[in-house]
Coordinates of C-alpha atoms in Angstrom, one line a residue:
Chain A
X1 CA 3.4 18.6 39.8
X2 CA 3.9 16.7 43.0
X3 CA 6.1 13.6 43.0
X4 CA 3.2 11.4 44.0
X5 CA 1.1 12.7 41.1
X6 CA 4.0 12.3 38.8
X7 CA 4.5 8.6 39.8
X8 CA 0.8 7.9 39.6
X9 CA 0.7 9.3 36.1
X10 CA 3.8 7.4 35.1
X11 CA 2.3 4.1 36.3
X12 CA -1.1 4.8 34.6
X13 CA 0.7 5.8 31.4
X14 CA 2.9 2.7 31.4
X15 CA 0.0 0.4 31.9
X16 CA -2.2 1.8 29.1
X17 CA 0.9 2.4 26.9
X18 CA 1.9 -1.2 27.1
X19 CA -1.5 -2.3 25.9
X20 CA -1.2 0.2 23.0
X21 CA 2.1 -1.3 22.3
X22 CA 1.1 -4.9 22.0
X23 CA -2.1 -4.0 20.1
X24 CA 0.0 -1.9 17.7
X25 CA 2.5 -4.6 17.2
X26 CA -0.2 -6.6 15.5
X27 CA -0.7 -3.8 13.0
X28 CA 2.9 -3.2 12.4
X29 CA 3.8 -6.9 11.8
X30 CA 1.2 -7.1 9.0
X31 CA 2.4 -3.8 7.6
X32 CA 6.0 -4.9 7.6
X33 CA 5.2 -8.0 5.6
X34 CA 2.5 -6.9 3.3
X35 CA 2.8 -3.1 3.2
X36 CA -0.9 -2.7 3.9
X37 CA -2.8 -1.6 7.0
X38 CA -5.3 -4.1 8.2
X39 CA -8.2 -2.0 9.3
X40 CA -10.0 -5.0 10.7
X41 CA -7.4 -5.2 13.5
X42 CA -9.6 -3.1 15.8
X43 CA -12.4 -5.6 15.3
X44 CA -10.1 -8.5 16.1
X45 CA -9.2 -6.7 19.3
X46 CA -12.9 -6.6 20.2
X47 CA -13.3 -10.3 19.3
X48 CA -10.4 -11.3 21.6
X49 CA -12.2 -9.7 24.6
X50 CA -15.5 -11.4 23.7
X51 CA -13.9 -14.8 23.2
X52 CA -12.3 -14.6 26.6
X53 CA -15.4 -13.3 28.2
X54 CA -17.4 -16.3 26.7
X55 CA -14.9 -18.7 28.2
X56 CA -14.9 -17.1 31.6
X57 CA -18.6 -16.4 32.0
X58 CA -20.1 -18.9 29.6
X59 CA -23.2 -16.9 28.7
X60 CA -24.5 -13.6 27.5
X61 CA -27.4 -12.0 29.3
X62 CA -29.5 -9.1 27.9
X63 CA -30.2 -9.6 24.2
X64 CA -28.7 -10.9 20.9
X65 CA -29.1 -14.3 19.3
X66 CA -26.9 -16.0 21.8
X67 CA -29.0 -14.9 24.8
X68 CA -29.9 -17.7 27.2
X69 CA -27.3 -20.2 25.9
X70 CA -25.2 -21.4 28.8
X71 CA -21.9 -23.0 27.9
X72 CA -21.1 -24.2 31.4
X73 CA -24.1 -25.1 33.4
X74 CA -21.9 -26.0 36.4
X75 CA -19.9 -22.8 36.3
X76 CA -17.0 -22.0 34.0
X77 CA -13.8 -24.0 34.6
X78 CA -11.9 -20.9 33.3
X79 CA -12.9 -18.7 36.3
X80 CA -11.9 -18.7 39.9
X81 CA -8.2 -18.4 39.9
X82 CA -5.6 -16.5 38.0
X83 CA -4.2 -19.5 36.1
X84 CA -7.6 -20.5 34.8
X85 CA -8.2 -16.9 33.7
X86 CA -4.8 -16.8 32.0
X87 CA -5.6 -20.0 30.1
X88 CA -8.9 -18.5 29.0
X89 CA -7.1 -15.3 27.8
X90 CA -4.6 -17.3 25.8
X91 CA -7.3 -19.4 24.2
X92 CA -9.3 -16.2 23.4
X93 CA -6.3 -14.6 21.9
X94 CA -5.5 -17.7 19.9
X95 CA -9.0 -17.8 18.5
X96 CA -8.7 -14.1 17.6
X97 CA -5.5 -15.2 15.8
X98 CA -7.4 -17.8 13.8
X99 CA -9.9 -15.1 12.8
X100 CA -7.1 -12.9 11.6
X101 CA -5.8 -15.8 9.5
X102 CA -9.3 -16.2 8.0
X103 CA -9.3 -12.5 7.2
X104 CA -6.1 -12.8 5.4
X105 CA -7.4 -15.8 3.4
X106 CA -10.7 -14.2 2.5
X107 CA -9.9 -10.5 2.1
X108 CA -6.2 -10.1 1.4
X109 CA -4.9 -13.2 -0.4
X110 CA -7.3 -13.0 -3.3
X111 CA -6.3 -9.4 -3.8
X112 CA -2.6 -10.1 -3.7
X113 CA -3.1 -12.9 -6.2
X114 CA -4.4 -10.2 -8.6
X115 CA -1.9 -7.6 -7.8
X116 CA -4.7 -5.2 -6.9
X117 CA -4.3 -1.6 -5.7
X118 CA -3.4 -1.7 -2.0
X119 CA -6.1 0.9 -1.4
X120 CA -8.7 -1.8 -2.3
X121 CA -7.2 -4.0 0.4
X122 CA -7.9 -1.2 2.8
X123 CA -11.6 -1.0 1.7
X124 CA -11.8 -4.8 1.8
X125 CA -10.4 -5.0 5.4
X126 CA -12.9 -2.3 6.4
X127 CA -15.7 -4.4 4.9
X128 CA -14.5 -7.2 7.1
X129 CA -14.5 -5.0 10.2
X130 CA -18.0 -3.9 9.4
X131 CA -19.1 -7.6 9.1
X132 CA -17.4 -8.6 12.4
X133 CA -18.7 -5.6 14.4
X134 CA -22.3 -6.1 13.2
X135 CA -22.1 -9.9 13.7
X136 CA -21.1 -9.3 17.3
X137 CA -24.0 -6.9 17.7
X138 CA -26.4 -9.5 16.3
X139 CA -25.1 -12.3 18.4
X140 CA -24.6 -10.7 21.8
X141 CA -26.1 -7.3 21.6
X142 CA -24.6 -3.9 22.1
X143 CA -24.3 -4.0 25.9
X144 CA -21.3 -3.4 28.1
X145 CA -20.1 -6.7 29.6
X146 CA -17.9 -6.5 32.7
X147 CA -15.6 -9.3 33.6
X148 CA -16.9 -10.6 37.0
X149 CA -14.7 -9.3 39.8
X150 CA -13.9 -12.8 40.9
X151 CA -12.8 -13.9 37.4
X152 CA -9.3 -14.3 38.5
X153 CA -10.1 -15.3 42.0
X154 CA -8.4 -14.0 45.1
X155 CA -5.9 -11.6 43.9
X156 CA -4.8 -8.8 46.3
X157 CA -7.0 -5.9 45.3
X158 CA -4.4 -3.2 44.7
X159 CA -1.1 -2.0 45.6
X160 CA -0.9 1.4 47.3
X161 CA 1.8 3.3 49.1
X162 CA 2.2 6.7 50.7
X163 CA 4.4 9.3 49.2
X164 CA 4.7 12.8 50.5
X165 CA 1.4 12.5 52.3
X166 CA -0.5 11.3 49.3
X167 CA -1.5 7.8 48.3
X168 CA -0.3 6.4 45.0
X169 CA -2.7 3.6 43.9
X170 CA -1.7 0.8 41.5
X171 CA -4.7 -1.3 40.4
X172 CA -4.1 -5.0 40.2
X173 CA -5.4 -4.9 36.6
X174 CA -2.7 -2.4 35.8
X175 CA 0.0 -4.7 37.2
X176 CA -1.4 -7.6 35.3
X177 CA -1.5 -5.6 32.0
X178 CA 2.0 -4.3 32.5
X179 CA 3.3 -7.8 33.4
X180 CA 1.6 -9.6 30.5
X181 CA 2.7 -7.0 28.0
X182 CA 6.2 -7.2 29.2
X183 CA 6.2 -11.0 28.9
X184 CA 4.6 -10.8 25.4
X185 CA 7.2 -8.3 24.2
X186 CA 10.0 -10.5 25.5
X187 CA 8.6 -13.6 23.9
X188 CA 7.9 -11.8 20.6
X189 CA 11.4 -10.2 20.7
X190 CA 12.9 -13.7 21.2
X191 CA 10.8 -15.3 18.5
X192 CA 11.6 -12.6 15.9
X193 CA 15.2 -12.0 16.9
X194 CA 16.5 -15.4 17.8
X195 CA 14.5 -18.2 16.2
X196 CA 14.5 -19.7 12.7
X197 CA 10.8 -18.6 12.2
X198 CA 11.7 -15.1 13.1
X199 CA 14.6 -15.1 10.7
X200 CA 12.3 -16.2 7.9
X201 CA 9.8 -13.6 8.9
X202 CA 12.4 -10.9 8.7
X203 CA 13.5 -12.2 5.4
X204 CA 10.0 -12.1 4.0
X205 CA 9.5 -8.5 5.4
X206 CA 12.7 -7.4 3.8
X207 CA 12.1 -8.9 0.3
X208 CA 9.3 -11.4 -0.4
X209 CA 10.7 -12.1 -3.8
X210 CA 14.2 -13.0 -2.6
X211 CA 12.8 -14.9 0.3
X212 CA 10.7 -17.1 -1.9
X213 CA 13.7 -17.8 -4.1
X214 CA 15.6 -18.9 -1.0
X215 CA 12.9 -21.5 -0.4
X216 CA 10.8 -19.7 2.2
X217 CA 7.1 -20.3 1.7
X218 CA 6.0 -16.7 1.7
X219 CA 2.3 -17.5 2.0
X220 CA 2.9 -19.6 5.0
X221 CA 4.8 -16.9 6.8
X222 CA 2.1 -14.4 5.9
X223 CA -0.4 -16.7 7.7
X224 CA 2.0 -16.9 10.7
X225 CA 2.2 -13.1 10.7
X226 CA -1.6 -12.8 10.7
X227 CA -1.9 -15.3 13.4
X228 CA 0.6 -13.4 15.6
X229 CA -1.1 -10.2 14.7
X230 CA -4.5 -11.5 15.7
X231 CA -3.2 -13.1 18.8
X232 CA -1.6 -9.8 20.0
X233 CA -4.7 -7.8 19.1
X234 CA -7.0 -10.3 20.8
X235 CA -4.8 -10.3 23.9
X236 CA -4.9 -6.6 24.1
X237 CA -8.6 -6.7 23.8
X238 CA -8.9 -9.0 26.8
X239 CA -6.5 -6.9 28.8
X240 CA -8.4 -3.7 28.2
X241 CA -11.7 -5.5 28.6
X242 CA -10.6 -6.7 32.1
X243 CA -9.7 -3.2 33.1
X244 CA -12.7 -1.3 31.7
X245 CA -15.3 -3.8 30.7
X246 CA -16.1 -4.8 27.2
X247 CA -18.0 -1.8 25.9
X248 CA -20.0 -3.3 23.1
X249 CA -19.2 -4.2 19.5
X250 CA -17.5 -0.8 18.8
X251 CA -15.1 -1.4 21.6
X252 CA -12.1 -1.7 19.3
X253 CA -12.8 1.3 17.0
X254 CA -11.0 3.9 19.1
X255 CA -8.1 1.5 19.7
X256 CA -8.0 0.7 16.0
X257 CA -7.4 4.4 15.3
X258 CA -5.1 5.1 18.2
X259 CA -3.1 2.0 17.1
X260 CA -2.5 3.7 13.8
X261 CA -1.2 6.8 15.6
X262 CA 1.1 4.5 17.6
X263 CA 2.7 2.7 14.7
X264 CA 3.2 5.9 12.7
X265 CA 4.6 7.6 15.7
X266 CA 7.1 4.8 16.2
X267 CA 7.8 4.2 12.5
X268 CA 5.5 2.1 10.2
X269 CA 6.7 -1.5 10.1
X270 CA 9.2 -1.1 13.0
X271 CA 8.7 -3.4 15.9
X272 CA 10.6 -1.5 18.5
X273 CA 8.9 1.6 17.1
X274 CA 5.5 0.2 18.0
X275 CA 6.6 -0.3 21.6
X276 CA 8.1 3.1 21.9
X277 CA 5.0 4.7 20.1
X278 CA 2.6 2.9 22.4
X279 CA 4.5 4.0 25.6
X280 CA 4.8 7.6 24.3
X281 CA 1.1 7.9 23.6
X282 CA 0.1 6.1 26.8
X283 CA 2.2 8.4 28.9
X284 CA 1.2 11.5 26.9
X285 CA -2.5 10.6 27.6
X286 CA -1.8 10.0 31.3
X287 CA -0.2 13.4 31.7
X288 CA -3.2 15.3 30.2
X289 CA -4.3 17.6 33.0
X290 CA -7.7 16.8 34.5
X291 CA -9.2 20.1 33.2
X292 CA -8.5 19.1 29.7
X293 CA -9.3 15.4 30.0
X294 CA -12.0 15.8 27.3
X295 CA -9.2 16.4 24.8
X296 CA -7.5 13.2 25.8
X297 CA -8.6 11.3 22.7
X298 CA -7.1 14.0 20.5
X299 CA -3.6 13.6 22.0
X300 CA -2.6 10.6 20.0
X301 CA -3.7 12.2 16.8
X302 CA -2.1 15.5 17.5
X303 CA 1.2 13.6 18.2
X304 CA 0.6 11.7 14.9
X305 CA 0.1 14.9 12.9
X306 CA 3.1 16.5 14.5
X307 CA 5.4 13.6 13.9
X308 CA 4.3 13.3 10.3
X309 CA 5.3 16.9 9.7
X310 CA 8.6 16.8 11.5
X311 CA 9.8 13.2 10.9
X312 CA 7.5 11.4 8.5
X313 CA 9.3 8.1 8.9
X314 CA 8.4 8.1 12.6
X315 CA 10.7 8.0 15.7
X316 CA 12.4 4.7 14.9
X317 CA 11.5 4.2 11.2
X318 CA 14.0 4.2 8.5
X319 CA 13.9 7.0 6.0
X320 CA 13.3 5.5 2.6
X321 CA 15.4 6.8 -0.2
X322 CA 13.3 8.0 -3.1
X323 CA 14.0 6.3 -6.3
X324 CA 14.2 8.6 -9.4
Chain M
X1 CA -45.4 12.1 -7.7
X2 CA -45.7 14.0 -4.5
X3 CA -46.3 10.8 -2.6
X4 CA -43.2 9.3 -4.2
X5 CA -41.2 12.4 -3.3
X6 CA -42.5 12.4 0.2
X7 CA -41.5 8.8 0.6
X8 CA -38.2 8.7 -1.2
X9 CA -37.2 12.3 -1.4
X10 CA -35.0 12.2 1.6
X11 CA -33.2 9.1 0.3
X12 CA -32.7 10.7 -3.2
X13 CA -31.2 13.8 -1.7
X14 CA -29.0 11.7 0.5
X15 CA -27.8 9.8 -2.6
X16 CA -26.9 13.0 -4.4
X17 CA -25.2 14.3 -1.3
X18 CA -23.1 11.1 -1.1
X19 CA -22.1 11.5 -4.7
X20 CA -20.9 15.0 -4.0
X21 CA -18.9 13.9 -1.0
X22 CA -17.4 11.2 -3.2
X23 CA -16.4 13.9 -5.7
X24 CA -14.7 15.9 -2.9
X25 CA -12.4 13.1 -2.4
X26 CA -12.0 12.5 -6.1
X27 CA -10.3 15.8 -6.8
X28 CA -7.2 15.2 -4.6
X29 CA -7.2 11.6 -5.9
X30 CA -6.9 13.0 -9.4
X31 CA -3.6 14.5 -8.4
X32 CA -2.6 11.2 -6.8
X33 CA -3.3 12.3 -3.2
X34 CA -5.2 9.9 -1.0
X35 CA -6.9 12.4 1.4
X36 CA -9.5 11.2 3.9
X37 CA -10.1 14.8 5.1
X38 CA -13.5 15.3 3.3
X39 CA -15.6 14.5 6.4
X40 CA -13.6 17.1 8.4
X41 CA -14.3 19.8 5.9
X42 CA -17.9 18.6 5.6
X43 CA -18.3 19.0 9.3
X44 CA -16.7 22.4 9.4
X45 CA -18.9 23.6 6.5
X46 CA -21.9 22.4 8.4
X47 CA -20.9 24.0 11.6
X48 CA -20.3 27.3 9.8
X49 CA -23.8 27.2 8.4
X50 CA -25.4 26.0 11.6
X51 CA -23.7 28.8 13.6
X52 CA -24.6 31.4 11.1
X53 CA -28.2 30.3 11.0
X54 CA -28.8 29.8 14.7
X55 CA -26.3 31.7 16.8
X56 CA -27.8 34.8 18.5
X57 CA -24.6 36.7 17.5
X58 CA -25.8 36.7 13.9
X59 CA -29.4 37.6 14.6
X60 CA -29.1 41.1 13.1
X61 CA -27.3 39.7 10.0
X62 CA -30.0 37.1 9.4
X63 CA -32.8 39.6 9.8
X64 CA -31.3 42.1 7.4
X65 CA -30.4 39.4 4.8
X66 CA -33.5 37.3 4.8
X67 CA -33.1 34.2 2.5
X68 CA -29.8 35.6 1.2
X69 CA -28.3 34.3 4.4
X70 CA -28.3 30.7 2.9
X71 CA -26.1 31.5 -0.1
X72 CA -24.0 33.5 2.3
X73 CA -23.5 30.5 4.5
X74 CA -22.3 28.5 1.5
X75 CA -19.9 31.2 0.7
X76 CA -18.6 31.5 4.2
X77 CA -18.2 27.7 4.5
X78 CA -16.4 27.6 1.1
X79 CA -14.0 30.4 2.2
X80 CA -13.3 29.0 5.6
X81 CA -12.8 25.5 4.3
X82 CA -10.6 26.8 1.5
X83 CA -8.3 28.6 4.0
X84 CA -8.3 25.6 6.3
X85 CA -7.5 23.5 3.3
X86 CA -4.4 25.5 2.5
X87 CA -3.4 25.6 6.2
X88 CA -3.7 21.8 6.5
X89 CA -2.8 21.0 2.9
X90 CA 0.6 22.8 2.6
X91 CA 2.3 20.8 5.4
X92 CA 0.3 17.6 5.0
X93 CA 0.9 17.3 1.3
X94 CA 4.6 16.8 1.9
X95 CA 3.4 13.3 2.8
X96 CA 2.4 10.6 0.4
X97 CA 0.3 7.5 0.1
X98 CA -0.7 6.0 3.3
X99 CA 1.0 8.7 5.3
X100 CA -1.1 11.4 3.9
X101 CA -4.2 9.2 4.5
X102 CA -3.2 8.8 8.1
X103 CA -2.4 12.5 8.6
X104 CA -5.9 13.4 7.2
X105 CA -7.5 10.8 9.5
X106 CA -5.7 12.5 12.4
X107 CA -7.0 15.9 11.2
X108 CA -10.6 14.6 11.1
X109 CA -10.3 13.0 14.6
X110 CA -8.8 16.2 16.1
X111 CA -11.6 18.3 14.6
X112 CA -14.1 15.8 16.0
X113 CA -12.7 16.0 19.5
X114 CA -12.4 19.8 19.4
X115 CA -15.9 20.3 18.1
X116 CA -17.1 17.9 20.8
X117 CA -15.7 20.3 23.4
X118 CA -16.2 23.8 22.2
X119 CA -19.1 25.9 23.4
X120 CA -19.8 27.5 20.0
X121 CA -20.3 24.1 18.4
X122 CA -22.7 23.0 21.1
X123 CA -20.4 20.4 22.6
X124 CA -21.7 16.8 22.5
X125 CA -25.3 17.9 21.9
X126 CA -24.3 19.8 18.8
X127 CA -26.5 22.5 17.2
X128 CA -30.1 21.8 16.7
X129 CA -33.2 23.6 15.3
X130 CA -31.4 24.8 12.2
X131 CA -34.0 26.5 10.0
X132 CA -34.9 25.0 6.7
X133 CA -33.2 26.6 3.7
X134 CA -35.4 29.2 1.9
X135 CA -38.3 28.0 4.1
X136 CA -38.5 24.6 2.3
X137 CA -41.6 22.7 3.5
X138 CA -40.3 19.2 2.5
X139 CA -36.9 17.6 2.6
X140 CA -37.1 16.5 -1.0
X141 CA -36.9 20.2 -2.0
X142 CA -33.3 20.1 -1.1
X143 CA -32.8 18.4 -4.5
X144 CA -33.1 22.0 -5.8
X145 CA -29.9 22.8 -4.0
X146 CA -27.9 19.5 -4.2
X147 CA -28.9 18.7 -7.8
X148 CA -27.5 21.9 -9.4
X149 CA -24.5 21.7 -7.1
X150 CA -23.8 18.2 -8.5
X151 CA -24.3 19.3 -12.1
X152 CA -22.0 22.3 -11.6
X153 CA -19.4 20.1 -9.9
X154 CA -19.5 17.5 -12.7
X155 CA -19.2 20.2 -15.3
X156 CA -16.4 21.8 -13.3
X157 CA -14.6 18.5 -12.9
X158 CA -14.9 17.9 -16.7
X159 CA -13.5 21.3 -17.5
X160 CA -10.7 20.8 -15.1
X161 CA -9.8 17.4 -16.6
X162 CA -9.6 18.9 -20.1
X163 CA -7.6 21.8 -19.0
X164 CA -3.9 22.3 -18.4
X165 CA -4.5 21.9 -14.6
X166 CA -6.1 18.5 -15.1
X167 CA -3.2 17.4 -17.2
X168 CA -0.9 18.6 -14.4
X169 CA -2.9 16.6 -11.9
X170 CA -2.6 13.5 -13.9
X171 CA 1.0 14.0 -14.5
X172 CA 1.6 14.2 -10.8
X173 CA -0.6 11.2 -10.2
X174 CA 1.4 9.1 -12.6
X175 CA 4.8 10.2 -11.6
X176 CA 5.4 13.1 -9.4
X177 CA 9.2 13.3 -9.9
X178 CA 8.9 13.2 -13.7
X179 CA 6.2 15.9 -13.5
X180 CA 8.4 18.0 -11.4
X181 CA 11.3 17.5 -13.8
X182 CA 9.0 18.6 -16.7
X183 CA 8.3 21.9 -14.9
X184 CA 5.0 21.0 -13.3
X185 CA 5.2 22.3 -9.7
X186 CA 3.8 19.4 -7.7
X187 CA 3.2 21.2 -4.4
X188 CA 1.1 24.0 -6.0
X189 CA -1.1 21.6 -7.9
X190 CA -1.5 19.1 -5.0
X191 CA -2.6 21.9 -2.7
X192 CA -5.0 23.2 -5.4
X193 CA -6.6 19.7 -5.8
X194 CA -6.8 19.3 -2.0
X195 CA -8.4 22.8 -1.6
X196 CA -11.0 22.1 -4.4
X197 CA -12.0 19.0 -2.5
X198 CA -12.1 20.9 0.8
X199 CA -14.3 23.7 -0.6
X200 CA -16.7 21.3 -2.2
X201 CA -17.0 19.3 1.0
X202 CA -17.5 22.5 3.0
X203 CA -20.4 23.7 0.7
X204 CA -22.0 20.3 0.9
X205 CA -21.8 20.5 4.7
X206 CA -23.3 24.0 4.7
X207 CA -26.2 22.8 2.6
X208 CA -26.6 19.7 4.7
X209 CA -26.9 21.4 8.0
X210 CA -30.4 22.8 7.3
X211 CA -31.3 19.6 5.5
X212 CA -30.5 17.5 8.6
X213 CA -31.8 20.2 10.9
X214 CA -29.2 19.4 13.4
X215 CA -25.4 19.2 13.4
X216 CA -23.1 17.5 15.8
X217 CA -19.7 15.9 16.1
X218 CA -21.0 12.7 14.6
X219 CA -21.1 14.3 11.1
X220 CA -17.4 14.2 10.6
X221 CA -15.9 10.9 11.8
X222 CA -13.4 8.3 10.7
X223 CA -16.4 6.1 9.7
X224 CA -17.4 8.8 7.3
X225 CA -13.9 9.1 5.9
X226 CA -14.0 5.4 5.1
X227 CA -17.5 5.5 3.7
X228 CA -16.5 8.2 1.3
X229 CA -13.3 6.5 0.3
X230 CA -15.4 3.4 -0.4
X231 CA -17.8 5.5 -2.6
X232 CA -14.9 6.5 -4.8
X233 CA -13.1 3.2 -5.0
X234 CA -16.2 1.1 -5.5
X235 CA -17.6 3.5 -8.0
X236 CA -14.4 4.0 -9.9
X237 CA -11.6 6.4 -9.2
X238 CA -10.7 7.2 -12.8
X239 CA -13.9 8.8 -14.0
X240 CA -16.0 11.6 -12.7
X241 CA -19.1 9.4 -12.7
X242 CA -17.3 6.8 -10.4
X243 CA -17.7 8.7 -7.2
X244 CA -21.3 9.7 -8.0
X245 CA -22.4 6.1 -8.9
X246 CA -20.4 4.7 -6.0
X247 CA -21.9 7.2 -3.5
X248 CA -25.4 6.7 -4.7
X249 CA -25.1 2.9 -4.8
X250 CA -23.4 2.4 -1.4
X251 CA -25.8 4.8 0.2
X252 CA -28.7 2.9 -1.3
X253 CA -27.4 -0.6 -0.4
X254 CA -28.4 -0.4 3.3
X255 CA -31.8 0.9 2.3
X256 CA -32.3 -1.7 -0.4
X257 CA -31.3 -4.4 2.2
X258 CA -33.8 -3.1 4.7
X259 CA -35.8 -6.3 4.4
X260 CA -32.8 -8.2 5.8
X261 CA -33.4 -6.2 9.0
X262 CA -30.5 -6.8 11.4
X263 CA -28.4 -8.5 8.8
X264 CA -28.2 -5.6 6.4
X265 CA -25.0 -4.1 7.9
X266 CA -23.3 -7.4 7.8
X267 CA -24.2 -7.8 4.1
X268 CA -23.1 -4.2 3.6
X269 CA -19.6 -5.2 4.8
X270 CA -19.6 -8.2 2.5
X271 CA -20.6 -6.0 -0.4
X272 CA -17.5 -3.9 0.3
X273 CA -15.3 -7.0 0.4
X274 CA -16.7 -8.6 -2.7
X275 CA -16.8 -5.4 -4.7
X276 CA -13.2 -4.6 -3.9
X277 CA -12.2 -8.1 -4.9
X278 CA -14.1 -8.3 -8.1
X279 CA -14.4 -4.7 -9.3
X280 CA -10.8 -3.5 -8.9
X281 CA -11.6 -0.7 -11.4
X282 CA -14.8 0.3 -9.7
X283 CA -18.3 -0.1 -11.2
X284 CA -17.8 2.6 -13.7
X285 CA -14.5 1.2 -14.7
X286 CA -16.1 -2.2 -15.2
X287 CA -18.9 -0.8 -17.2
X288 CA -16.5 1.0 -19.5
X289 CA -15.2 -2.5 -20.0
X290 CA -12.8 -3.5 -22.7
X291 CA -9.8 -1.9 -21.1
X292 CA -8.0 -4.5 -19.1
X293 CA -6.8 -3.2 -15.8
X294 CA -3.2 -2.0 -16.1
X295 CA -0.8 -4.8 -15.2
X296 CA 0.6 -4.4 -11.7
X297 CA 3.9 -2.6 -11.8
X298 CA 5.6 -5.2 -9.6
X299 CA 5.1 -9.0 -9.8
X300 CA 2.1 -9.9 -7.7
X301 CA 4.1 -12.0 -5.2
X302 CA 5.8 -8.9 -4.1
X303 CA 3.7 -6.8 -1.8
X304 CA 3.2 -3.2 -2.8
X305 CA 5.4 -1.2 -0.5
X306 CA 4.2 2.3 0.2
X307 CA 6.3 4.6 -1.8
X308 CA 8.4 7.4 -0.6
X309 CA 8.1 7.8 3.1
X310 CA 8.1 11.6 3.1
X311 CA 10.4 13.7 0.9
X312 CA 14.0 13.7 1.5
X313 CA 15.0 17.3 1.9

């Protein structure tokens, strides 16, 4: 492989891998606290993209119950420059976070209160995903919505440079994705590692029983976890949506599944694991040769299967000692 | 009667088929193994039958066998899925709980992508124009295939449960380490339970390919894994009737809600949420009544941590 090709693949892989990472962080946070996998996370991802789109564009064309409603007759205040777009993205992600909190209240908390089988929580969260996905379809239809090209105003179109006679192209969107993901990871790392909230979260993840004895309100921190999880999922949705367009209500399904591969690869419940897993899968996909690109979607699952056989606790997970 | 069958025959056969797929997941669950691989084996079984029934390479075989080619396709699907079940099962069953579930999801997804890209499976278009089994004129006649299969499977499941094997399954489900200590080899029985489910799903697939007339990569997807899991959990995972009732009911719900038009899938999702909240033992478990659900092993405030992340060597 030529150097220019190698660098191009690396850049593509890092960009998509960093989105996988922040998306998967949402999964793994919930898993580390509750020990369950929230299958509605992919639907929250989709919602994040739609919320931001609504703020930036203000209306949905085509069909669905919301057709023809125009939120901003004088043009959206959230479009036109990068900062306005960033604000819309943050609001969209925050609303997705609120939805995640609602999911926990409606679908998970009642179950925890009964001490139900965690498998049922899985079915319940799938039911929620079904509801969200079909509501989206009812409200705004199944169309692909593309963020308008001027959504974030005048940003230099792309970075490109010559290398060994070939051009390496970095799309602006890729730079934004990479930058935002990096910032998010830094912020999250700071919150979890250095702040009091983070300390409490880690305590709850370690042992909810002990944490509640120490005066930590476990339920409150579960809500915070779900908000963070939804925020990260929604943010990832907007980032991917900006890069590829929001491809209908089922937009998040593939990401939901790949996110699973990411967190298992890195180690279920491990935060650095989610980052490593995301980057590994993003890079692995970027390096699939063009002739085999049809098999790209299988890469994540092949890696997942392999890692489970070789090292079930994942790359950075802790092996759990079996109790006899 | 014929009118009724003409109108509802397809649905009735689909309900029975759903019950069978539910049972294919029920067997591994008997041995405590949460496997979501059923749609994968179902898809493979369907492809085996579809290829056998349409591929020019098997023209001579079809002509010489006549209708016997259909039972042959079930047998071939059962064999291939059985072997595949062992190949996937032996390594995958080292995993437990959610890890096994995720590995089987990966298996189903890989199969889907591969079948989407192979020439022999017809790529994205799939295989179409699959001839009707035994020259059936109407779809409802497939009840003559799926009905007996369901009966046989239920009888088989009952016999298994009463046998030594069934007791071994339950012992492993309740406590694998204790079962191992008592001389029940867990790996052998876990693979056995997994393979029984795989073979069943494969046969159902082989019967479904002519029934649906066409077969493509959409037949075995993650959505199907989840739907089948929901059949078992909503129906009840501790009784052979659970998967059957759950499969029939959850397949019927969208049909019964047809009058709600666009809202029916939303309601379908709500049904899943409400049922998993209020029927923790499944419908059959609730009907059996009386027996209170077993108290949670840990205090409710403590989340259930997935046990044993892979075996320590």
